[in-house]
Short mmCIF file of C-alpha atoms and ligand atoms in Angstrom, two decimals:
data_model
loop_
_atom_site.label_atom_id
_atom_site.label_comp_id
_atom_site.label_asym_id
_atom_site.label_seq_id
_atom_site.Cartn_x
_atom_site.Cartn_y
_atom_site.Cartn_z
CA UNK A 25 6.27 27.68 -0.98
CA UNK A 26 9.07 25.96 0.72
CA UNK A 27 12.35 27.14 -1.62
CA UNK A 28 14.73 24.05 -2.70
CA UNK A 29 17.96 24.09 -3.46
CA UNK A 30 19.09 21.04 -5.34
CA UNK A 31 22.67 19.56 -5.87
CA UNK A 32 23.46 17.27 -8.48
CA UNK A 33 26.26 15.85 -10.68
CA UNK A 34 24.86 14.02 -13.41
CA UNK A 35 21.22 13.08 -15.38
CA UNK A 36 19.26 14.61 -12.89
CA UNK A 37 16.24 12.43 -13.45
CA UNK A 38 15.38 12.95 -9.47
CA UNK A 39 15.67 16.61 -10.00
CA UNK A 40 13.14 16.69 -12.68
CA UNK A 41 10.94 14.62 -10.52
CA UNK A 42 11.02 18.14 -8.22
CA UNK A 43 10.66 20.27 -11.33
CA UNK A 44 7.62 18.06 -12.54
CA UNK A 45 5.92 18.41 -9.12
CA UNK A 46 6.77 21.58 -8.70
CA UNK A 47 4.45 22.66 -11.48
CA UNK A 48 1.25 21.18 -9.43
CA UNK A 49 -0.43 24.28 -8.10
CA UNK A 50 -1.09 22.94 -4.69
CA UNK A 51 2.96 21.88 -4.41
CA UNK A 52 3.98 23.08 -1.28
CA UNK A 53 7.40 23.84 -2.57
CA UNK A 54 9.35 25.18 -5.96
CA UNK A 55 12.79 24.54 -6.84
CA UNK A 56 14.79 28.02 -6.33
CA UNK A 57 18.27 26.61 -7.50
CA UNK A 58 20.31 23.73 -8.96
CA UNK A 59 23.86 23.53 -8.75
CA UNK A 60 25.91 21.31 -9.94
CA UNK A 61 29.76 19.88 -9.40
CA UNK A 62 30.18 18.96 -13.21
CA UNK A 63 29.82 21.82 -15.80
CA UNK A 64 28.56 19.09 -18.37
CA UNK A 65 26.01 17.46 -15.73
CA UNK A 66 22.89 16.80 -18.23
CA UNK A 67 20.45 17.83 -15.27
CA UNK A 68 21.67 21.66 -15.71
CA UNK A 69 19.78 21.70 -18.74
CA UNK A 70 16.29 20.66 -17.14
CA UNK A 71 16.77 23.12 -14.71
CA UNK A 72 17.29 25.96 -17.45
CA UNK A 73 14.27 24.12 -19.71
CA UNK A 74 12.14 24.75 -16.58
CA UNK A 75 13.35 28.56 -16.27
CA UNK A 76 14.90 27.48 -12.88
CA UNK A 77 18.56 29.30 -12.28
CA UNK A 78 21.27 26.69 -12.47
CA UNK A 79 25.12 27.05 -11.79
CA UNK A 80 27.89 24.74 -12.17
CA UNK A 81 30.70 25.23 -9.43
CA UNK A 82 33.23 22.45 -10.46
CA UNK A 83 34.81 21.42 -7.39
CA UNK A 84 37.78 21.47 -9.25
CA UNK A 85 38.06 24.94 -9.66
CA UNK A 86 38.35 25.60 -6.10
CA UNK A 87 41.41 25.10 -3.83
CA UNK A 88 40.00 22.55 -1.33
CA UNK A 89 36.63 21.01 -0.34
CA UNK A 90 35.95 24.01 2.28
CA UNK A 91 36.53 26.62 -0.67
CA UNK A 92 34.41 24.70 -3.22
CA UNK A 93 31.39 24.01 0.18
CA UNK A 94 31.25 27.33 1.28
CA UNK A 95 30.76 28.79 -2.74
CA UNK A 96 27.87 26.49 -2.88
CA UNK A 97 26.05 27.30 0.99
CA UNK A 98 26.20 31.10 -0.38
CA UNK A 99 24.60 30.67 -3.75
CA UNK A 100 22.27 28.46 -1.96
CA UNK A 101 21.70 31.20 0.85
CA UNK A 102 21.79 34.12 -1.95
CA UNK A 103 18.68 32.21 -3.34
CA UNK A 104 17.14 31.83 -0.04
CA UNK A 105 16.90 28.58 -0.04
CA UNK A 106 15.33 26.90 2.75
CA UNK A 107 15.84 23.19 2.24
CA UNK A 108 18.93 21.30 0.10
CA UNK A 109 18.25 18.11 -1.40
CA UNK A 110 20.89 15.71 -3.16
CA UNK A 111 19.63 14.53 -6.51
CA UNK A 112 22.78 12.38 -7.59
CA UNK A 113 25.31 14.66 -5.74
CA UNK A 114 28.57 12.44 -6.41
CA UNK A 115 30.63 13.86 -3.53
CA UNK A 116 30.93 13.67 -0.38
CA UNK A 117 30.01 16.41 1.85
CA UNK A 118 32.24 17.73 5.23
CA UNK A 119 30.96 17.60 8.41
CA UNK A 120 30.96 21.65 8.42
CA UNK A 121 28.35 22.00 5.50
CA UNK A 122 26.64 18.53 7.34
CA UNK A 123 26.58 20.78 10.23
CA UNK A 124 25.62 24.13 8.65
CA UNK A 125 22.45 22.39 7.31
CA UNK A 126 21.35 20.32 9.46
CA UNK A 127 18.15 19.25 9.41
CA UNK A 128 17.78 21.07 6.34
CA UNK A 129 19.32 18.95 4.34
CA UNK A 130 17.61 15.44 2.70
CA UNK A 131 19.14 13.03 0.48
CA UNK A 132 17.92 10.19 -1.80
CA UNK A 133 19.59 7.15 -1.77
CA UNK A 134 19.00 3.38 -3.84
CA UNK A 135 18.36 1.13 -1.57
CA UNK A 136 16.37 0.40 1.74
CA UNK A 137 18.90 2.03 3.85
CA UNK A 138 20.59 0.77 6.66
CA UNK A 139 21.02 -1.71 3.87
CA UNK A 140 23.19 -0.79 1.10
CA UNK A 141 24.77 2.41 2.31
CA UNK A 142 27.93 3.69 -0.70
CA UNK A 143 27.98 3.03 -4.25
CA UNK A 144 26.53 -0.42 -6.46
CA UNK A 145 24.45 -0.99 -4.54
CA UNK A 146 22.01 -2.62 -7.03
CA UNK A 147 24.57 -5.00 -7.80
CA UNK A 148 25.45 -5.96 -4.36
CA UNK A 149 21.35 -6.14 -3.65
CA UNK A 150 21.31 -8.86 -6.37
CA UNK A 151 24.41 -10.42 -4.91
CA UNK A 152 23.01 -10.46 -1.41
CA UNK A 153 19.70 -12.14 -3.16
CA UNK A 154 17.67 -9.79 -1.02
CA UNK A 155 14.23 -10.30 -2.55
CA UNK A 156 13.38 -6.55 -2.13
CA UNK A 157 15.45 -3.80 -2.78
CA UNK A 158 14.48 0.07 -2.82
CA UNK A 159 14.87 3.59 -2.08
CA UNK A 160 15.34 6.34 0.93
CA UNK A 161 14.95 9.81 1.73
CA UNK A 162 16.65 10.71 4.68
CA UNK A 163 17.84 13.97 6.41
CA UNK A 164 21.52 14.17 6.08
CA UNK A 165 24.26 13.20 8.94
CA UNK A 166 28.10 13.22 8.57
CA UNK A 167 28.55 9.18 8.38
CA UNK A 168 27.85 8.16 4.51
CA UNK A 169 23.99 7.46 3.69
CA UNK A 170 23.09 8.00 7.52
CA UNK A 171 20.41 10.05 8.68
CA UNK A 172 16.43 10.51 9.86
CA UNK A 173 14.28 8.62 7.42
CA UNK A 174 11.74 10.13 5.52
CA UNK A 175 10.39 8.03 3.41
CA UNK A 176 10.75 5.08 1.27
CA UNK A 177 9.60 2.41 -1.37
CA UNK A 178 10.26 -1.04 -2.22
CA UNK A 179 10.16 -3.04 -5.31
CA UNK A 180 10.89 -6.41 -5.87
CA UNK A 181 13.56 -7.89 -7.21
CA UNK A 182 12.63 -10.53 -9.88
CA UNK A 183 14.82 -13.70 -10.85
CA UNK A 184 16.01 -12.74 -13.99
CA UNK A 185 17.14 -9.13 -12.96
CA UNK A 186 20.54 -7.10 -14.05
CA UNK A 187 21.62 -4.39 -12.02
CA UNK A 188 20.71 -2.17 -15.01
CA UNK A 189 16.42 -3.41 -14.74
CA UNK A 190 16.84 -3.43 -10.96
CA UNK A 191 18.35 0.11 -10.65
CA UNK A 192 15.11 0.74 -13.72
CA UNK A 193 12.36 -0.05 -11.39
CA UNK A 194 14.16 1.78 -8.25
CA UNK A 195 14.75 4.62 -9.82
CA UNK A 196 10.80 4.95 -11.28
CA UNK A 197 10.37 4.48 -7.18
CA UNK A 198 12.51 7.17 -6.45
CA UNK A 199 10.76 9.69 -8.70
CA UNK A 200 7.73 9.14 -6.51
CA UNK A 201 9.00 9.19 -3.17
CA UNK A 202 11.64 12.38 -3.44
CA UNK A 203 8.13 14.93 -4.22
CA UNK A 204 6.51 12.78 -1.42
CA UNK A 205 9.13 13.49 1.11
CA UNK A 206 9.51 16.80 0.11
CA UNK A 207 5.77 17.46 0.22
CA UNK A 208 5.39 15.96 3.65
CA UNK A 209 8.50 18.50 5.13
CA UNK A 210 7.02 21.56 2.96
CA UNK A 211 3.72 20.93 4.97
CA UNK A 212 5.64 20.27 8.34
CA UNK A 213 4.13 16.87 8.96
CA UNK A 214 7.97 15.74 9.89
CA UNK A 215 9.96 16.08 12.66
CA UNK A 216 13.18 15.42 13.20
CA UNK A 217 14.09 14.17 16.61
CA UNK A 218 17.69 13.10 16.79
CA UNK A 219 18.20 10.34 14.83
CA UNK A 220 14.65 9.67 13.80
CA UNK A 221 12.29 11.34 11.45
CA UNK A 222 8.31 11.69 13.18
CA UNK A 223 5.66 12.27 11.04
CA UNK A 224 2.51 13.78 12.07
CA UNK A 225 -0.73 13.73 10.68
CA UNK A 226 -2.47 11.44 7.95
CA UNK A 227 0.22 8.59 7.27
CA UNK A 228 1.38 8.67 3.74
CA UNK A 229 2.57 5.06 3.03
CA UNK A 230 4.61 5.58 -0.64
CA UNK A 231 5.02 1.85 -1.20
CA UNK A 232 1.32 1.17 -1.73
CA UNK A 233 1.12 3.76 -4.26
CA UNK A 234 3.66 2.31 -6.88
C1 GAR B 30 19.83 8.07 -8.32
O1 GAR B 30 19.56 6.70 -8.46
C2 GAR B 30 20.18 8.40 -6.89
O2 GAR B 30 19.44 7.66 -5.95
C3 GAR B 30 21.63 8.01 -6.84
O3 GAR B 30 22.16 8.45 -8.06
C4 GAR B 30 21.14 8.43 -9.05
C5 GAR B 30 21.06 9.80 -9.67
O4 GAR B 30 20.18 9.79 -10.76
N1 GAR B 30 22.31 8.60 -5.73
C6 GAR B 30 23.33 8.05 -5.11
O5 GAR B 30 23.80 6.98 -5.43
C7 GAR B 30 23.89 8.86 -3.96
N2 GAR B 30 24.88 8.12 -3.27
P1 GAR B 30 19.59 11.14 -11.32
O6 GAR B 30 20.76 12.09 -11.58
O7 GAR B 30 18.91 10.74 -12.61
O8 GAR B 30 18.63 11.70 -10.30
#
């Protein structure tokens, strides 16, 4: 099984998404490691519920972002891990750890990227009175929410929505896409070709499944 190492910050509600799926039998992946930036991130605690090893390595404790980067790639390479996915990582990453995992690094983001790369962006969805909003998975690239696309799923946006229902029903869509993509990688059905993501074999279409 393909091993995952998974960085977070906070709830970690994606991350137990991977723990949950991980406990299928036919799962073509397990989660080896978490780590997290904040020592008081609640998702450290459903890693060590699901007997899954899980660090904090504040960022703060180290000198600079190459000091606290390169403590994370070893732990990550001391548990052989094979494939890094953000779940709610809250910082940005260099172009040297970018680099040093490329194409082995994936992502989940809230909203239908290109639109809505950065931060609120269920806010600025209902702002932009998009009537769709959604999710990605994408490989990882040095510009901010950039990358390969992997999957994704959209959910509509209904009149009387808050940022706080919209972000509700995207995040229910996210718990269902990250296993997908990972799934789909695990069984090498994608390839990444530059700046695009193929897939191979039977199409998996996560929208019409929510
Ligand atoms: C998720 O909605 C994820 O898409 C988002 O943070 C939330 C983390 O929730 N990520 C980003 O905004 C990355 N820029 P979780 O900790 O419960 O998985």
């Amino acid at each position: 099984r393909l091993k995952l190492g998974v960085l977070i910050s906070g709830r970690g509600s994606n991350l137990q998404a991977l723990l949950d799926a991980a406990t299928v039998p036919d799962f073509p992946a397990a989660v080896a490691l978490v780590l997290s930036n904040k020592a008081d991130a609640a998702g450290l605690e459903r890693a060590r519920a699901a007997g899954i090893p899980a660090l904090a390595l504040p960022h703060k404790d180290y000198a600079d972002k190459p000091a606290h980067e390169q403590a994370m790639t070893r732990a990550l390479e001391d548990a052989g891990v094979e494939l890094v996915c953000l779940a709610g990582f809250m910082r940005l990453l260099s172009p040297w750890f970018v680099d040093h995992w490329r194409d082995r690094l994936i992502n989940i983001h809230p909203s239908l990227l290109p639109a809505f790369p950065g931060i609120d962006t269920h806010q600025r969805a209902l702002d932009a009175g998009v009537r769709f909003h959604g999710c990605t998975v994408h490989y990882v690239r040095s510009e901010v929410d950039s990358g390969p696309i992997v999957a994704q799923a959209a959910v509509p946006v209904a009149p009387d929505d808050t940022a706080e229902s919209l972000a509700a029903r995207v995040l229910a869509a996210e718990h269902q896409i990250y296993p997908l993509a990972v799934r789909l990688i695990a069984q090498g059905q994608v390839t990444v070709e530059g700046d695009r993501a193929r897939m191979s074999g039977p199409l998996v279409q996560p929208a019409t499944a929510l």
